[in-house]
Amino acid sequence: MLEVKDLKVSYGAVQALDGISLTVNDGEIVSLIGANGAGKTTALRTITGLEKASAGSIVFDGQDLRKTDPSRIISLKLAHVPEGRHIFPEMTVEENLEMGAYADPAGMAGTMQNVYTRFPRLKERRRQLAGTLSGGEQQMLAVGRALMAKPKMILMDEPSMGLSPLLVQEIFDIIGEVNRQGITILLVEQNARMALSISDRAYVLETGRITIQGKAGDLLNDERVKRAYLGQ
Ligand SMILES: Nc1ncnc2c1ncn2[C@@H]1O[C@H](COP(=O)(O)OP(=O)(O)OP(=O)(O)O)[C@@H](O)[C@H]1O
Ligand SMILES: [Mg+2]
């Protein structure tokens, strides 16, 4: 569904991605793990056109994303839950959800009901300003807003960041459930153990290069991964 080949991105003199290749097949959860500054966010932002690549290719569902205007990417059914949530704080929960459906508003009421069924907390707070939600609630809203686009695939950037252990578990449960309903997921996480436990496959990114890749279960038992990312 997504194929990235030899992708290079630099910010001035900083080579943030130095030729990464990865694939995500239809129906999979694939995680991209790595330390601070490894280039994870850059990878997701480049896939959705928010950063410009200097080389390489990005093909999603047969479309060349490097030639696609970033504003059209959501119409291709590729959604992005960015790092740090980026909800609209001065809008209500419901207005934020409506924004998620802007590219394809048909059937919005039904989609919203599905989101409210999955996140009852958002339904309770639908008239509340999003900026007054707790961190965990804002994260749920960011995921809910992505679902409003009826995506085939979601790119998620550190959905567990800043959440309490109980909420971390809840957000990973939700990711698993969204995937079981047919949505392909590329997950960026520093919480490597949780990410690997729900993923089919994973890639380890170290300073702009993929250094380890494989089945998530194999990576959980890989000595290098254990030492560097699982604290064992
Ligand atoms: N807009 C920018 N201008 C200059 N350098 C940047 C910019 N954005 C990122 N970088 C640099 O590129 C590298 C990769 O950053 P990136 O945000 O992709 O890392 P990350 O893996 O997402 O890290 P984290 O886990 O901390 O979120 C870092 O060295 C960072 O300082
Ligand atoms: Mg990041």
PDB file of C-alpha atoms and ligand atoms in Angstrom, residues 37 40-42 83 157-158 188 190, ligand 2:
ATOM      1  CA  GLY A  37      16.237  12.961  16.500  1.00  0.00           C
ATOM      2  CA  LYS A  40      10.917   9.483  12.527  1.00  0.00           C
ATOM      3  CA  THR A  41       8.797  12.628  12.367  1.00  0.00           C
ATOM      4  CA  THR A  42      10.681  13.756   9.270  1.00  0.00           C
ATOM      5  CA  GLU A  83       3.301  14.696  16.644  1.00  0.00           C
ATOM      6  CA  ASP A 157       3.394  10.066  15.232  1.00  0.00           C
ATOM      7  CA  GLU A 158       3.933   9.105  18.889  1.00  0.00           C
ATOM      8  CA  VAL A 188       6.064   6.021  14.955  1.00  0.00           C
ATOM      9  CA  GLN A 190       9.482   5.701  21.261  1.00  0.00           C
TER      10      GLN A 190
HETATM   11 MG    MG B   2       9.362  13.028  16.306  1.00  0.00          MG
END
